[in-house]
Structure formats: structure tokens, C-alpha cells
mmCIF file of C-alpha atoms and ligand atoms in Angstrom:
data_model
loop_
_atom_site.group_PDB
_atom_site.id
_atom_site.type_symbol
_atom_site.label_atom_id
_atom_site.label_comp_id
_atom_site.label_asym_id
_atom_site.label_seq_id
_atom_site.Cartn_x
_atom_site.Cartn_y
_atom_site.Cartn_z
ATOM 1 C CA UNK A 1 46.816 49.935 -49.638
ATOM 2 C CA UNK A 2 48.774 47.828 -51.925
ATOM 3 C CA UNK A 3 47.370 44.018 -52.860
ATOM 4 C CA UNK A 4 49.597 41.927 -54.683
ATOM 5 C CA UNK A 5 48.185 39.053 -57.108
ATOM 6 C CA UNK A 6 48.305 36.448 -54.077
ATOM 7 C CA UNK A 7 45.883 37.859 -52.029
ATOM 8 C CA UNK A 8 44.367 34.870 -49.983
ATOM 9 C CA UNK A 9 45.806 31.680 -48.927
ATOM 10 C CA UNK A 10 43.078 29.344 -47.380
ATOM 11 C CA UNK A 11 44.736 26.887 -44.519
ATOM 12 C CA UNK A 12 45.792 23.517 -45.924
ATOM 13 C CA UNK A 13 46.530 22.427 -42.337
ATOM 14 C CA UNK A 14 44.108 19.861 -41.685
ATOM 15 C CA UNK A 15 44.927 20.403 -37.897
ATOM 16 C CA UNK A 16 43.840 24.061 -38.069
ATOM 17 C CA UNK A 17 41.136 24.283 -40.640
ATOM 18 C CA UNK A 18 40.058 27.761 -41.584
ATOM 19 C CA UNK A 19 37.247 29.677 -39.649
ATOM 20 C CA UNK A 20 36.635 32.851 -40.971
ATOM 21 C CA UNK A 21 37.332 31.748 -44.516
ATOM 22 C CA UNK A 22 35.639 28.325 -44.274
ATOM 23 C CA UNK A 23 33.092 29.261 -46.894
ATOM 24 C CA UNK A 24 35.915 29.605 -49.641
ATOM 25 C CA UNK A 25 36.770 32.506 -52.244
ATOM 26 C CA UNK A 26 34.044 35.359 -52.695
ATOM 27 C CA UNK A 27 31.480 33.505 -50.463
ATOM 28 C CA UNK A 28 27.871 34.382 -51.795
ATOM 29 C CA UNK A 29 25.052 33.695 -49.570
ATOM 30 C CA UNK A 30 24.643 30.302 -50.370
ATOM 31 C CA UNK A 31 28.212 29.135 -49.707
ATOM 32 C CA UNK A 32 28.103 31.364 -46.588
ATOM 33 C CA UNK A 33 24.982 29.722 -45.122
ATOM 34 C CA UNK A 34 26.185 26.219 -46.244
ATOM 35 C CA UNK A 35 29.436 26.602 -44.047
ATOM 36 C CA UNK A 36 28.001 28.528 -41.261
ATOM 37 C CA UNK A 37 24.124 28.309 -41.119
ATOM 38 C CA UNK A 38 21.943 31.159 -40.178
ATOM 39 C CA UNK A 39 23.231 33.785 -37.230
ATOM 40 C CA UNK A 40 21.740 33.413 -33.938
ATOM 41 C CA UNK A 41 21.213 37.006 -33.219
ATOM 42 C CA UNK A 42 21.944 36.967 -29.278
ATOM 43 C CA UNK A 43 20.491 39.515 -27.334
ATOM 44 C CA UNK A 44 23.000 41.850 -25.299
ATOM 45 C CA UNK A 45 23.379 40.104 -21.852
ATOM 46 C CA UNK A 46 23.933 36.645 -23.871
ATOM 47 C CA UNK A 47 26.097 38.070 -26.436
ATOM 48 C CA UNK A 48 28.199 39.907 -23.613
ATOM 49 C CA UNK A 49 28.309 36.687 -21.579
ATOM 50 C CA UNK A 50 29.577 34.693 -24.696
ATOM 51 C CA UNK A 51 32.140 37.293 -25.928
ATOM 52 C CA UNK A 52 33.397 37.384 -22.287
ATOM 53 C CA UNK A 53 33.689 33.544 -22.374
ATOM 54 C CA UNK A 54 35.326 33.649 -25.696
ATOM 55 C CA UNK A 55 38.150 35.726 -24.686
ATOM 56 C CA UNK A 56 37.816 37.573 -28.109
ATOM 57 C CA UNK A 57 40.224 40.636 -28.448
ATOM 58 C CA UNK A 58 40.002 43.067 -30.970
ATOM 59 C CA UNK A 59 41.895 42.425 -34.388
ATOM 60 C CA UNK A 60 42.472 45.815 -35.254
ATOM 61 C CA UNK A 61 45.379 46.399 -33.293
ATOM 62 C CA UNK A 62 44.554 47.291 -29.726
ATOM 63 C CA UNK A 63 43.420 43.980 -28.581
ATOM 64 C CA UNK A 64 40.906 45.200 -26.351
ATOM 65 C CA UNK A 65 38.602 42.714 -24.920
ATOM 66 C CA UNK A 66 35.407 42.615 -27.191
ATOM 67 C CA UNK A 67 32.902 42.126 -24.266
ATOM 68 C CA UNK A 68 34.197 45.096 -22.415
ATOM 69 C CA UNK A 69 33.828 47.214 -25.535
ATOM 70 C CA UNK A 70 30.046 46.103 -25.850
ATOM 71 C CA UNK A 71 29.247 46.827 -22.150
ATOM 72 C CA UNK A 72 31.027 50.137 -22.066
ATOM 73 C CA UNK A 73 28.744 51.129 -24.850
ATOM 74 C CA UNK A 74 26.038 52.731 -22.792
ATOM 75 C CA UNK A 75 24.020 56.279 -22.672
ATOM 76 C CA UNK A 76 20.472 57.572 -22.623
ATOM 77 C CA UNK A 77 20.281 57.747 -26.624
ATOM 78 C CA UNK A 78 20.412 54.704 -28.950
ATOM 79 C CA UNK A 79 23.926 53.776 -29.970
ATOM 80 C CA UNK A 80 25.640 53.612 -33.192
ATOM 81 C CA UNK A 81 27.486 50.563 -34.337
ATOM 82 C CA UNK A 82 30.525 50.891 -37.005
ATOM 83 C CA UNK A 83 32.642 48.413 -38.294
ATOM 84 C CA UNK A 84 35.897 49.686 -39.430
ATOM 85 C CA UNK A 85 37.445 48.349 -42.668
ATOM 86 C CA UNK A 86 39.845 51.359 -43.589
ATOM 87 C CA UNK A 87 42.844 49.502 -42.784
ATOM 88 C CA UNK A 88 45.321 52.373 -43.020
ATOM 89 C CA UNK A 89 48.202 50.122 -42.190
ATOM 90 C CA UNK A 90 50.373 50.176 -45.837
ATOM 91 C CA UNK A 91 51.745 46.360 -45.023
ATOM 92 C CA UNK A 92 48.116 45.318 -44.162
ATOM 93 C CA UNK A 93 45.590 43.561 -46.845
ATOM 94 C CA UNK A 94 43.511 41.355 -44.143
ATOM 95 C CA UNK A 95 40.551 43.251 -44.269
ATOM 96 C CA UNK A 96 40.309 43.828 -47.740
ATOM 97 C CA UNK A 97 40.536 40.030 -48.211
ATOM 98 C CA UNK A 98 38.153 39.212 -45.569
ATOM 99 C CA UNK A 99 35.511 41.520 -46.946
ATOM 100 C CA UNK A 100 36.181 40.467 -50.550
ATOM 101 C CA UNK A 101 35.642 36.668 -49.411
ATOM 102 C CA UNK A 102 33.540 36.643 -46.321
ATOM 103 C CA UNK A 103 31.338 39.785 -46.571
ATOM 104 C CA UNK A 104 28.354 37.848 -44.903
ATOM 105 C CA UNK A 105 30.195 37.072 -42.076
ATOM 106 C CA UNK A 106 31.278 40.716 -41.542
ATOM 107 C CA UNK A 107 27.499 41.775 -42.123
ATOM 108 C CA UNK A 108 26.509 39.180 -39.402
ATOM 109 C CA UNK A 109 28.700 40.443 -36.940
ATOM 110 C CA UNK A 110 27.824 43.866 -37.260
ATOM 111 C CA UNK A 111 24.056 43.151 -37.439
ATOM 112 C CA UNK A 112 24.086 40.944 -34.476
ATOM 113 C CA UNK A 113 26.094 43.732 -32.530
ATOM 114 C CA UNK A 114 23.518 46.556 -33.659
ATOM 115 C CA UNK A 115 20.501 44.243 -32.908
ATOM 116 C CA UNK A 116 21.907 43.441 -29.482
ATOM 117 C CA UNK A 117 22.469 47.188 -28.900
ATOM 118 C CA UNK A 118 19.265 48.470 -30.529
ATOM 119 C CA UNK A 119 21.471 50.562 -32.869
ATOM 120 C CA UNK A 120 20.161 54.010 -34.067
ATOM 121 C CA UNK A 121 22.640 53.330 -36.880
ATOM 122 C CA UNK A 122 24.634 50.640 -38.604
ATOM 123 C CA UNK A 123 27.361 51.852 -40.607
ATOM 124 C CA UNK A 124 30.394 50.145 -42.538
ATOM 125 C CA UNK A 125 33.548 52.275 -43.419
ATOM 126 C CA UNK A 126 35.178 50.657 -46.072
ATOM 127 C CA UNK A 127 38.187 51.151 -48.834
ATOM 128 C CA UNK A 128 36.569 51.659 -52.061
ATOM 129 C CA UNK A 129 37.765 48.241 -53.151
ATOM 130 C CA UNK A 130 35.582 46.677 -50.764
ATOM 131 C CA UNK A 131 32.443 48.443 -51.635
ATOM 132 C CA UNK A 132 31.442 46.311 -54.426
ATOM 133 C CA UNK A 133 31.586 42.764 -52.842
ATOM 134 C CA UNK A 134 29.747 44.002 -49.682
ATOM 135 C CA UNK A 135 27.296 46.139 -51.870
ATOM 136 C CA UNK A 136 26.365 42.606 -53.668
ATOM 137 C CA UNK A 137 26.416 40.985 -50.123
ATOM 138 C CA UNK A 138 23.669 43.413 -48.808
ATOM 139 C CA UNK A 139 21.641 43.010 -51.959
ATOM 140 C CA UNK A 140 21.750 38.842 -51.397
ATOM 141 C CA UNK A 141 19.919 39.470 -48.134
ATOM 142 C CA UNK A 142 16.711 40.677 -46.453
ATOM 143 C CA UNK A 143 18.212 42.102 -42.889
ATOM 144 C CA UNK A 144 21.078 44.293 -44.058
ATOM 145 C CA UNK A 145 19.106 47.467 -45.802
ATOM 146 C CA UNK A 146 19.902 49.455 -42.941
ATOM 147 C CA UNK A 147 23.547 48.940 -43.138
ATOM 148 C CA UNK A 148 25.159 52.579 -44.650
ATOM 149 C CA UNK A 149 28.148 52.005 -46.809
ATOM 150 C CA UNK A 150 30.730 54.763 -46.446
ATOM 151 C CA UNK A 151 34.009 54.845 -48.497
ATOM 152 C CA UNK A 152 36.914 55.556 -46.189
ATOM 153 C CA UNK A 153 39.566 58.158 -46.682
ATOM 154 C CA UNK A 154 43.309 57.092 -47.646
ATOM 155 C CA UNK A 155 45.653 57.929 -44.858
ATOM 156 C CA UNK A 156 47.426 56.050 -42.111
ATOM 157 C CA UNK A 157 45.808 57.544 -39.152
ATOM 158 C CA UNK A 158 42.584 57.946 -41.065
ATOM 159 C CA UNK A 159 41.531 54.548 -39.537
ATOM 160 C CA UNK A 160 42.277 55.257 -36.124
ATOM 161 C CA UNK A 161 38.742 54.895 -34.026
ATOM 162 C CA UNK A 162 38.219 58.670 -33.369
ATOM 163 C CA UNK A 163 39.337 59.682 -37.051
ATOM 164 C CA UNK A 164 36.639 57.463 -38.332
ATOM 165 C CA UNK A 165 34.068 59.047 -36.230
ATOM 166 C CA UNK A 166 35.355 62.375 -37.309
ATOM 167 C CA UNK A 167 35.110 61.276 -41.003
ATOM 168 C CA UNK A 168 31.788 60.333 -40.894
ATOM 169 C CA UNK A 169 30.492 63.367 -38.799
ATOM 170 C CA UNK A 170 32.687 65.644 -40.401
ATOM 171 C CA UNK A 171 34.585 64.700 -43.489
ATOM 172 C CA UNK A 172 37.871 65.268 -41.762
ATOM 173 C CA UNK A 173 39.702 61.712 -41.271
ATOM 174 C CA UNK A 174 41.778 62.817 -38.453
ATOM 175 C CA UNK A 175 42.041 61.858 -34.717
ATOM 176 C CA UNK A 176 39.637 63.769 -32.092
ATOM 177 C CA UNK A 177 41.174 64.693 -28.780
ATOM 178 C CA UNK A 178 40.371 62.156 -26.173
ATOM 179 C CA UNK A 179 38.322 64.024 -23.784
ATOM 180 C CA UNK A 180 35.401 62.184 -24.495
ATOM 181 C CA UNK A 181 34.987 58.229 -24.716
ATOM 182 C CA UNK A 182 33.620 57.158 -28.052
ATOM 183 C CA UNK A 183 31.603 54.256 -26.084
ATOM 184 C CA UNK A 184 29.605 57.330 -24.474
ATOM 185 C CA UNK A 185 29.677 60.236 -26.878
ATOM 186 C CA UNK A 186 30.709 59.360 -30.498
ATOM 187 C CA UNK A 187 28.861 59.521 -33.913
ATOM 188 C CA UNK A 188 25.810 61.943 -33.780
ATOM 189 C CA UNK A 189 26.883 62.614 -30.079
ATOM 190 C CA UNK A 190 25.440 59.033 -29.275
ATOM 191 C CA UNK A 191 27.232 56.103 -27.832
ATOM 192 C CA UNK A 192 29.297 54.493 -30.407
ATOM 193 C CA UNK A 193 30.624 50.788 -30.769
ATOM 194 C CA UNK A 194 33.480 50.795 -33.235
ATOM 195 C CA UNK A 195 35.126 47.417 -34.162
ATOM 196 C CA UNK A 196 37.671 46.064 -36.861
ATOM 197 C CA UNK A 197 35.674 44.277 -39.438
ATOM 198 C CA UNK A 198 37.751 41.078 -38.631
ATOM 199 C CA UNK A 199 36.621 41.369 -34.872
ATOM 200 C CA UNK A 200 33.006 41.739 -36.214
ATOM 201 C CA UNK A 201 33.220 38.285 -38.126
ATOM 202 C CA UNK A 202 34.990 36.712 -35.242
ATOM 203 C CA UNK A 203 32.085 38.018 -33.199
ATOM 204 C CA UNK A 204 29.737 36.269 -35.760
ATOM 205 C CA UNK A 205 31.364 33.158 -34.969
ATOM 206 C CA UNK A 206 31.008 33.494 -31.169
ATOM 207 C CA UNK A 207 26.921 34.507 -31.875
ATOM 208 C CA UNK A 208 26.753 30.994 -33.741
ATOM 209 C CA UNK A 209 29.202 28.567 -31.908
ATOM 210 C CA UNK A 210 29.388 29.982 -28.349
ATOM 211 C CA UNK A 211 32.422 31.385 -26.208
ATOM 212 C CA UNK A 212 33.453 27.884 -25.295
ATOM 213 C CA UNK A 213 33.654 26.770 -28.964
ATOM 214 C CA UNK A 214 35.619 29.919 -29.868
ATOM 215 C CA UNK A 215 38.312 28.991 -27.353
ATOM 216 C CA UNK A 216 39.043 25.531 -28.938
ATOM 217 C CA UNK A 217 41.872 26.856 -30.723
ATOM 218 C CA UNK A 218 44.659 29.188 -30.526
ATOM 219 C CA UNK A 219 46.397 30.948 -27.073
ATOM 220 C CA UNK A 220 44.288 30.968 -24.277
ATOM 221 C CA UNK A 221 45.010 34.522 -23.534
ATOM 222 C CA UNK A 222 44.000 35.640 -26.836
ATOM 223 C CA UNK A 223 42.065 32.651 -28.185
ATOM 224 C CA UNK A 224 40.763 31.615 -31.802
ATOM 225 C CA UNK A 225 42.065 32.482 -35.056
ATOM 226 C CA UNK A 226 43.359 35.590 -36.979
ATOM 227 C CA UNK A 227 44.243 36.933 -40.080
ATOM 228 C CA UNK A 228 47.826 37.881 -40.854
ATOM 229 C CA UNK A 229 49.190 39.452 -44.017
ATOM 230 C CA UNK A 230 52.730 38.395 -44.457
ATOM 231 C CA UNK A 231 55.008 40.358 -46.855
ATOM 232 C CA UNK A 232 58.577 41.384 -47.799
ATOM 233 C CA UNK A 233 61.230 38.920 -48.759
ATOM 234 C CA UNK A 234 58.845 35.535 -48.985
ATOM 235 C CA UNK A 235 58.285 33.236 -51.749
ATOM 236 C CA UNK A 236 54.548 34.322 -51.909
ATOM 237 C CA UNK A 237 53.129 37.668 -50.043
ATOM 238 C CA UNK A 238 49.602 36.863 -48.764
ATOM 239 C CA UNK A 239 46.739 36.891 -45.980
ATOM 240 C CA UNK A 240 46.662 33.605 -44.105
ATOM 241 C CA UNK A 241 44.444 32.599 -41.384
ATOM 242 C CA UNK A 242 46.389 30.673 -38.321
ATOM 243 C CA UNK A 243 45.578 29.915 -34.866
ATOM 244 C CA UNK A 244 46.601 32.752 -32.501
ATOM 245 C CA UNK A 245 49.325 30.505 -30.914
ATOM 246 C CA UNK A 246 51.143 29.764 -34.141
ATOM 247 C CA UNK A 247 54.658 30.852 -33.819
ATOM 248 C CA UNK A 248 56.335 33.650 -36.183
ATOM 249 C CA UNK A 249 58.447 30.538 -37.741
ATOM 250 C CA UNK A 250 55.327 28.890 -38.966
ATOM 251 C CA UNK A 251 53.713 32.159 -40.060
ATOM 252 C CA UNK A 252 56.537 32.858 -42.041
ATOM 253 C CA UNK A 253 56.699 29.069 -43.531
ATOM 254 C CA UNK A 254 53.230 29.628 -44.808
ATOM 255 C CA UNK A 255 54.413 32.271 -47.057
ATOM 256 C CA UNK A 256 57.165 30.220 -48.138
ATOM 257 C CA UNK A 257 60.186 31.533 -46.078
ATOM 258 C CA UNK A 258 62.400 30.927 -43.096
ATOM 259 C CA UNK A 259 62.295 33.277 -40.378
ATOM 260 C CA UNK A 260 65.205 32.232 -38.738
ATOM 261 C CA UNK A 261 67.282 33.284 -41.797
ATOM 262 C CA UNK A 262 65.927 36.340 -42.057
ATOM 263 C CA UNK A 263 67.826 39.597 -40.941
ATOM 264 C CA UNK A 264 64.786 40.682 -38.703
ATOM 265 C CA UNK A 265 61.118 40.582 -38.714
ATOM 266 C CA UNK A 266 58.881 43.279 -38.269
ATOM 267 C CA UNK A 267 55.528 42.541 -36.303
ATOM 268 C CA UNK A 268 52.564 44.816 -36.145
ATOM 269 C CA UNK A 269 53.512 46.930 -39.045
ATOM 270 C CA UNK A 270 54.659 50.482 -39.258
ATOM 271 C CA UNK A 271 53.347 50.808 -35.536
ATOM 272 C CA UNK A 272 54.992 47.754 -34.638
ATOM 273 C CA UNK A 273 58.481 46.141 -33.428
ATOM 274 C CA UNK A 274 61.086 44.524 -34.915
ATOM 275 C CA UNK A 275 62.344 41.433 -33.625
ATOM 276 C CA UNK A 276 65.396 39.325 -34.225
ATOM 277 C CA UNK A 277 65.586 35.846 -35.924
ATOM 278 C CA UNK A 278 66.287 34.317 -32.680
ATOM 279 C CA UNK A 279 62.798 35.446 -31.231
ATOM 280 C CA UNK A 280 60.813 33.960 -33.977
ATOM 281 C CA UNK A 281 60.129 30.790 -32.118
ATOM 282 C CA UNK A 282 57.331 32.281 -30.227
ATOM 283 C CA UNK A 283 53.873 33.414 -31.147
ATOM 284 C CA UNK A 284 53.477 37.334 -31.953
ATOM 285 C CA UNK A 285 50.657 37.710 -29.588
ATOM 286 C CA UNK A 286 49.828 41.037 -29.086
ATOM 287 C CA UNK A 287 52.632 42.328 -30.865
ATOM 288 C CA UNK A 288 51.192 41.294 -34.296
ATOM 289 C CA UNK A 289 48.694 44.374 -34.056
ATOM 290 C CA UNK A 290 46.590 44.128 -36.751
ATOM 291 C CA UNK A 291 48.045 41.097 -37.722
ATOM 292 C CA UNK A 292 51.216 42.368 -39.775
ATOM 293 C CA UNK A 293 54.169 40.251 -40.371
ATOM 294 C CA UNK A 294 56.831 41.837 -42.433
ATOM 295 C CA UNK A 295 60.185 39.762 -43.531
ATOM 296 C CA UNK A 296 63.410 41.580 -43.839
ATOM 297 C CA UNK A 297 65.860 39.538 -46.066
ATOM 298 C CA UNK A 298 69.473 39.264 -44.943
ATOM 299 C CA UNK A 299 70.418 41.359 -48.231
ATOM 300 C CA UNK A 300 68.323 44.298 -46.916
ATOM 301 C CA UNK A 301 69.501 47.033 -44.451
ATOM 302 C CA UNK A 302 67.103 47.404 -41.355
ATOM 303 C CA UNK A 303 68.256 50.821 -40.595
ATOM 304 C CA UNK A 304 67.251 51.957 -44.081
ATOM 305 C CA UNK A 305 64.091 50.188 -43.911
ATOM 306 C CA UNK A 306 63.174 51.913 -40.612
ATOM 307 C CA UNK A 307 64.405 55.238 -41.960
ATOM 308 C CA UNK A 308 61.768 54.961 -44.712
ATOM 309 C CA UNK A 309 59.087 53.956 -42.478
ATOM 310 C CA UNK A 310 59.691 56.677 -40.103
ATOM 311 C CA UNK A 311 60.008 59.101 -42.916
ATOM 312 C CA UNK A 312 56.216 57.786 -43.834
ATOM 313 C CA UNK A 313 55.142 58.072 -40.421
ATOM 314 C CA UNK A 314 56.230 61.703 -39.897
ATOM 315 C CA UNK A 315 54.489 62.364 -43.123
ATOM 316 C CA UNK A 316 51.254 60.645 -42.067
ATOM 317 C CA UNK A 317 50.553 62.648 -39.072
ATOM 318 C CA UNK A 318 47.787 64.882 -38.615
ATOM 319 C CA UNK A 319 49.906 67.416 -37.649
ATOM 320 C CA UNK A 320 47.505 68.489 -34.660
ATOM 321 C CA UNK A 321 49.888 67.852 -31.856
ATOM 322 C CA UNK A 322 53.233 68.704 -30.724
ATOM 323 C CA UNK A 323 54.730 65.177 -30.734
ATOM 324 C CA UNK A 324 53.667 65.032 -34.451
ATOM 325 C CA UNK A 325 54.613 68.563 -35.403
ATOM 326 C CA UNK A 326 58.057 68.537 -34.196
ATOM 327 C CA UNK A 327 59.139 64.999 -32.756
ATOM 328 C CA UNK A 328 58.282 62.667 -35.588
ATOM 329 C CA UNK A 329 60.259 65.138 -38.100
ATOM 330 C CA UNK A 330 62.985 65.128 -35.894
ATOM 331 C CA UNK A 331 63.217 61.394 -35.388
ATOM 332 C CA UNK A 332 62.980 61.101 -39.343
ATOM 333 C CA UNK A 333 65.978 63.169 -39.792
ATOM 334 C CA UNK A 334 67.886 61.661 -37.295
ATOM 335 C CA UNK A 335 67.003 58.134 -38.642
ATOM 336 C CA UNK A 336 68.103 59.041 -41.865
ATOM 337 C CA UNK A 337 71.492 60.147 -40.626
ATOM 338 C CA UNK A 338 71.730 56.769 -38.895
ATOM 339 C CA UNK A 339 70.797 55.218 -42.065
ATOM 340 C CA UNK A 340 73.507 57.324 -43.855
ATOM 341 C CA UNK A 341 76.285 56.647 -41.243
ATOM 342 C CA UNK A 342 76.157 60.305 -40.336
ATOM 343 C CA UNK A 343 77.064 60.877 -36.685
ATOM 344 C CA UNK A 344 75.753 57.345 -36.215
ATOM 345 C CA UNK A 345 76.273 56.980 -32.338
ATOM 346 C CA UNK A 346 75.098 60.384 -31.551
ATOM 347 C CA UNK A 347 71.829 60.003 -33.842
ATOM 348 C CA UNK A 348 71.155 56.736 -31.887
ATOM 349 C CA UNK A 349 71.129 58.308 -28.691
ATOM 350 C CA UNK A 350 69.188 61.244 -30.026
ATOM 351 C CA UNK A 351 66.487 58.840 -31.240
ATOM 352 C CA UNK A 352 66.198 57.171 -27.974
ATOM 353 C CA UNK A 353 65.755 60.413 -26.303
ATOM 354 C CA UNK A 354 63.212 61.476 -28.802
ATOM 355 C CA UNK A 355 61.667 58.274 -28.293
ATOM 356 C CA UNK A 356 61.066 58.957 -24.670
ATOM 357 C CA UNK A 357 59.586 62.581 -25.344
ATOM 358 C CA UNK A 358 56.985 61.752 -27.674
ATOM 359 C CA UNK A 359 55.790 58.556 -26.063
ATOM 360 C CA UNK A 360 52.438 58.938 -25.075
ATOM 361 C CA UNK A 361 52.275 62.787 -25.473
ATOM 362 C CA UNK A 362 49.696 62.860 -28.705
ATOM 363 C CA UNK A 363 45.995 63.013 -28.770
ATOM 364 C CA UNK A 364 46.282 59.419 -30.174
ATOM 365 C CA UNK A 365 48.615 56.833 -30.502
ATOM 366 C CA UNK A 366 50.540 57.490 -33.767
ATOM 367 C CA UNK A 367 53.688 59.043 -31.979
ATOM 368 C CA UNK A 368 53.794 55.803 -29.473
ATOM 369 C CA UNK A 369 53.911 53.621 -32.267
ATOM 370 C CA UNK A 370 56.583 55.463 -33.886
ATOM 371 C CA UNK A 371 58.592 55.568 -30.454
ATOM 372 C CA UNK A 372 57.896 51.743 -30.473
ATOM 373 C CA UNK A 373 59.365 51.100 -33.868
ATOM 374 C CA UNK A 374 62.264 53.358 -33.257
ATOM 375 C CA UNK A 375 63.372 51.584 -29.766
ATOM 376 C CA UNK A 376 62.971 48.186 -31.462
ATOM 377 C CA UNK A 377 65.249 49.193 -34.410
ATOM 378 C CA UNK A 378 68.054 50.369 -31.958
ATOM 379 C CA UNK A 379 67.589 47.247 -30.278
ATOM 380 C CA UNK A 380 67.710 44.622 -33.095
ATOM 381 C CA UNK A 381 70.027 46.682 -35.382
ATOM 382 C CA UNK A 382 72.562 47.579 -32.544
ATOM 383 C CA UNK A 383 75.401 45.875 -34.681
ATOM 384 C CA UNK A 384 74.174 47.729 -37.980
ATOM 385 C CA UNK A 385 74.402 50.948 -36.067
ATOM 386 C CA UNK A 386 78.271 50.421 -35.411
ATOM 387 C CA UNK A 387 79.040 49.199 -38.813
ATOM 388 C CA UNK A 388 77.378 52.520 -40.233
ATOM 389 C CA UNK A 389 79.408 54.747 -37.559
ATOM 390 C CA UNK A 390 82.519 52.883 -39.431
ATOM 391 C CA UNK A 391 81.093 53.662 -43.026
ATOM 392 C CA UNK A 392 80.208 49.809 -43.582
ATOM 393 C CA UNK A 393 76.564 48.311 -44.085
ATOM 394 C CA UNK A 394 76.764 44.615 -42.916
ATOM 395 C CA UNK A 395 73.817 43.810 -45.435
ATOM 396 C CA UNK A 396 75.202 45.308 -48.893
ATOM 397 C CA UNK A 397 78.443 43.401 -48.029
ATOM 398 C CA UNK A 398 76.460 39.820 -48.321
HETATM 399 S S1 SF4 B 1 49.322 62.430 -31.986
HETATM 400 FE FE1 SF4 B 1 49.570 63.048 -34.214
HETATM 401 S S2 SF4 B 1 48.364 61.646 -35.493
HETATM 402 FE FE2 SF4 B 1 47.562 61.736 -33.268
HETATM 403 S S3 SF4 B 1 46.106 63.463 -33.401
HETATM 404 FE FE3 SF4 B 1 47.879 64.249 -32.571
HETATM 405 S S4 SF4 B 1 49.051 64.926 -34.780
HETATM 406 FE FE4 SF4 B 1 47.305 63.785 -35.163
#
């Protein structure tokens, strides 16, 4: 994870005041309680009902409805609740920013979920940078002594849900196969509820103010606000809290740039998809993944940028499954060919074929994410492919 000097930009928009970041920078217990008041700590049926009403979806990338995840966590043994702040996506800093500035809200959500389920263990899995602010927040309150803080492993796939459980169980931060659902058989063999830390902070708001309040802003299909990390060719990279119906144009404007003047915008990070400037008038929706927006300026080559990402994805795999052992390295080689102008049309056709071959064939979604990225690059950078085939680059000519 890389963090620039500008790591937090609270909203200055009076029509869309911040929710998660309402207590301000580095909020201690007093500022947190002044902004939000105490948590209610709803029981399981009430929490499930309010979450369903709220429409809250996971903010870790999969956008799964939070109430369904809660309802699915069942079994004879007391469950485990895990907050995941490992944030393996290189262009995402939003969880680190949230934990540094609103650790009490994350703890509120974690403890509310744990209490509702009668959890046997309550774990926060975090990057080293977040340990200190969260430990300080725990020391300020009387209800969080049971929270186990565990430093997360580095690595792109280390934040995948089953990799987190594997890391906590065995110390190996690689995904498990999908034979068993974590909600039924996860950490210690117990039913396990694992949420991204932003999802837990949002859950803490639903606990306090209810589902109808939560729906008061944002896209009705995916209500509320979300944290977005904006990087790339912008005036100020940073993390911004925006309503979920905010267009890509307006998100990029918060970072001091114009999306319609870019070469392209990548939504969702390394597992995401490129969109053309003409497509930036809409909100990113589920394409935002874990809230990553990367702006490619007109002087940067989208094929070279994508080739670099695909090479990182190939190197980042756990090398347990066929698509990652063979498919991703082949995709990385062909994309390097494309970027270098070697056999460009053939390389593009081979990449489209490889994307079909690896999609849905791994134990986790790592190959699917790589396939999505490659397909979107072939679509958005089609003119670049033809130019590279002729030995030119549209971008370096500018
Ligand atoms: S698909 Fe790739 S990253 Fe996922 S478990 Fe298999 S080898 Fe590991």
C-alpha cells in the first residue's frame, strides 16, 4: 500500500455532508461520541431487519447485501466475526484512512455485529499502519477489550475473505478452496461473518439511525455514501466520501481533474475495468469495487499501463490453480507484446481467448478480475492496439 501526503479530504459539499468522517480527523472517543452518540447495539433480528431496509452492500468489492451475510452466518457453534482492513489493492487507501480517522466507528460496527451474533471471537485484521490508532481507540473504551488485533500479511490476494481466514488459522495468507462456505465453516471451524472495515462502519450508522435514514442519500440500488480513493493524473490524490450516486466526473473533480479530458478511467482497481471518458457521466455503481478510481492522463499509454498491472496480477497469484499457474503469466506476456507493438492484432486476439479460458476457473476470483481488466482494456484502447500494430503510440505523440 502506498499513501501520499494527501490522504483525507472531508466533503466541503453542504448538500452531501460526510457520514463516516463526520467526527473529523483522527477522532478520539470524545469527538466520536459528540458526532454520533452511543451505539444502540441492536439484537440480531432488529439488526437484520434494519440492514435489509438500509440496502447496505459490502464495501470491500463484492457489494453483497449485508443483511444476507448476517442471515447466512449460522451453525451450532458460536460464530466468529472478523473486520477485514487488509486492503491488498495497491490503489486503495480508504480503509487505512478510515481506521486512522474513525476507528471508533469501525469498532462500533464490529462489536454490534459480534454482540448480535453472540460471537465467540471478535477479530480485526489490519495493516501495520492501522494498529496504533485502533489500539489507542480500544484503550479509550470499556467494551472493546475482547477485540483481537492481528497484523495483516502483505499481498494482493491476502485480503480475499478465505485468505484472511487461512492467515488467521495457519499463517498462510492464500485463498482456500470454495468447498465450504465461511458463513457455515470458517475460522476455528465456526460460522464466520467477515466484513470489510468500511462495511462495519456503515453498519454502525444503520445501528444508530436505522435503515430508512441510511437510504436518505445515494443510489437507491446501492444506498448511502462510500469512500473512494482517487489516484493517477489528478491535482490531489486522496480519499473522498461521496454519495453512491455521485458520477465519475464529479468524483474525479473532487481530486481536481476532469474525467472527460482523460485518456480513460479505471474503476475498481487492478481487478476493475477501464471506461472511456464518454462513459464517465454515470456513477460507478458496483464497478467501483472497493472504491478505486484511477485517472489515466492523455499522455499515458493505456496498453502500457494495463500491461504493468497484468504483470503484477500474474506475480501476485498464490499459484495454486491452473489459471494462475499458466493463464495469467501467458496473459502478462501477450499484454507486454501488445504494449510493445509486437504482433499487436494477434496478441489482442490471443488475450481475448485467454480471458475466456481463465474466467471463473480459479478457487478465488483473482483470474476473473484479471480477465475483466483485460477485456475492458481491449475495448477501450482499441485504437491504441491498431496504432501499436503500425509502430506508433497515440499517447507519446501528444
Ligand atoms: S485462483 Fe489464483 S489466486 Fe486464487 S486461489 Fe487459485 S492460484 Fe490462488
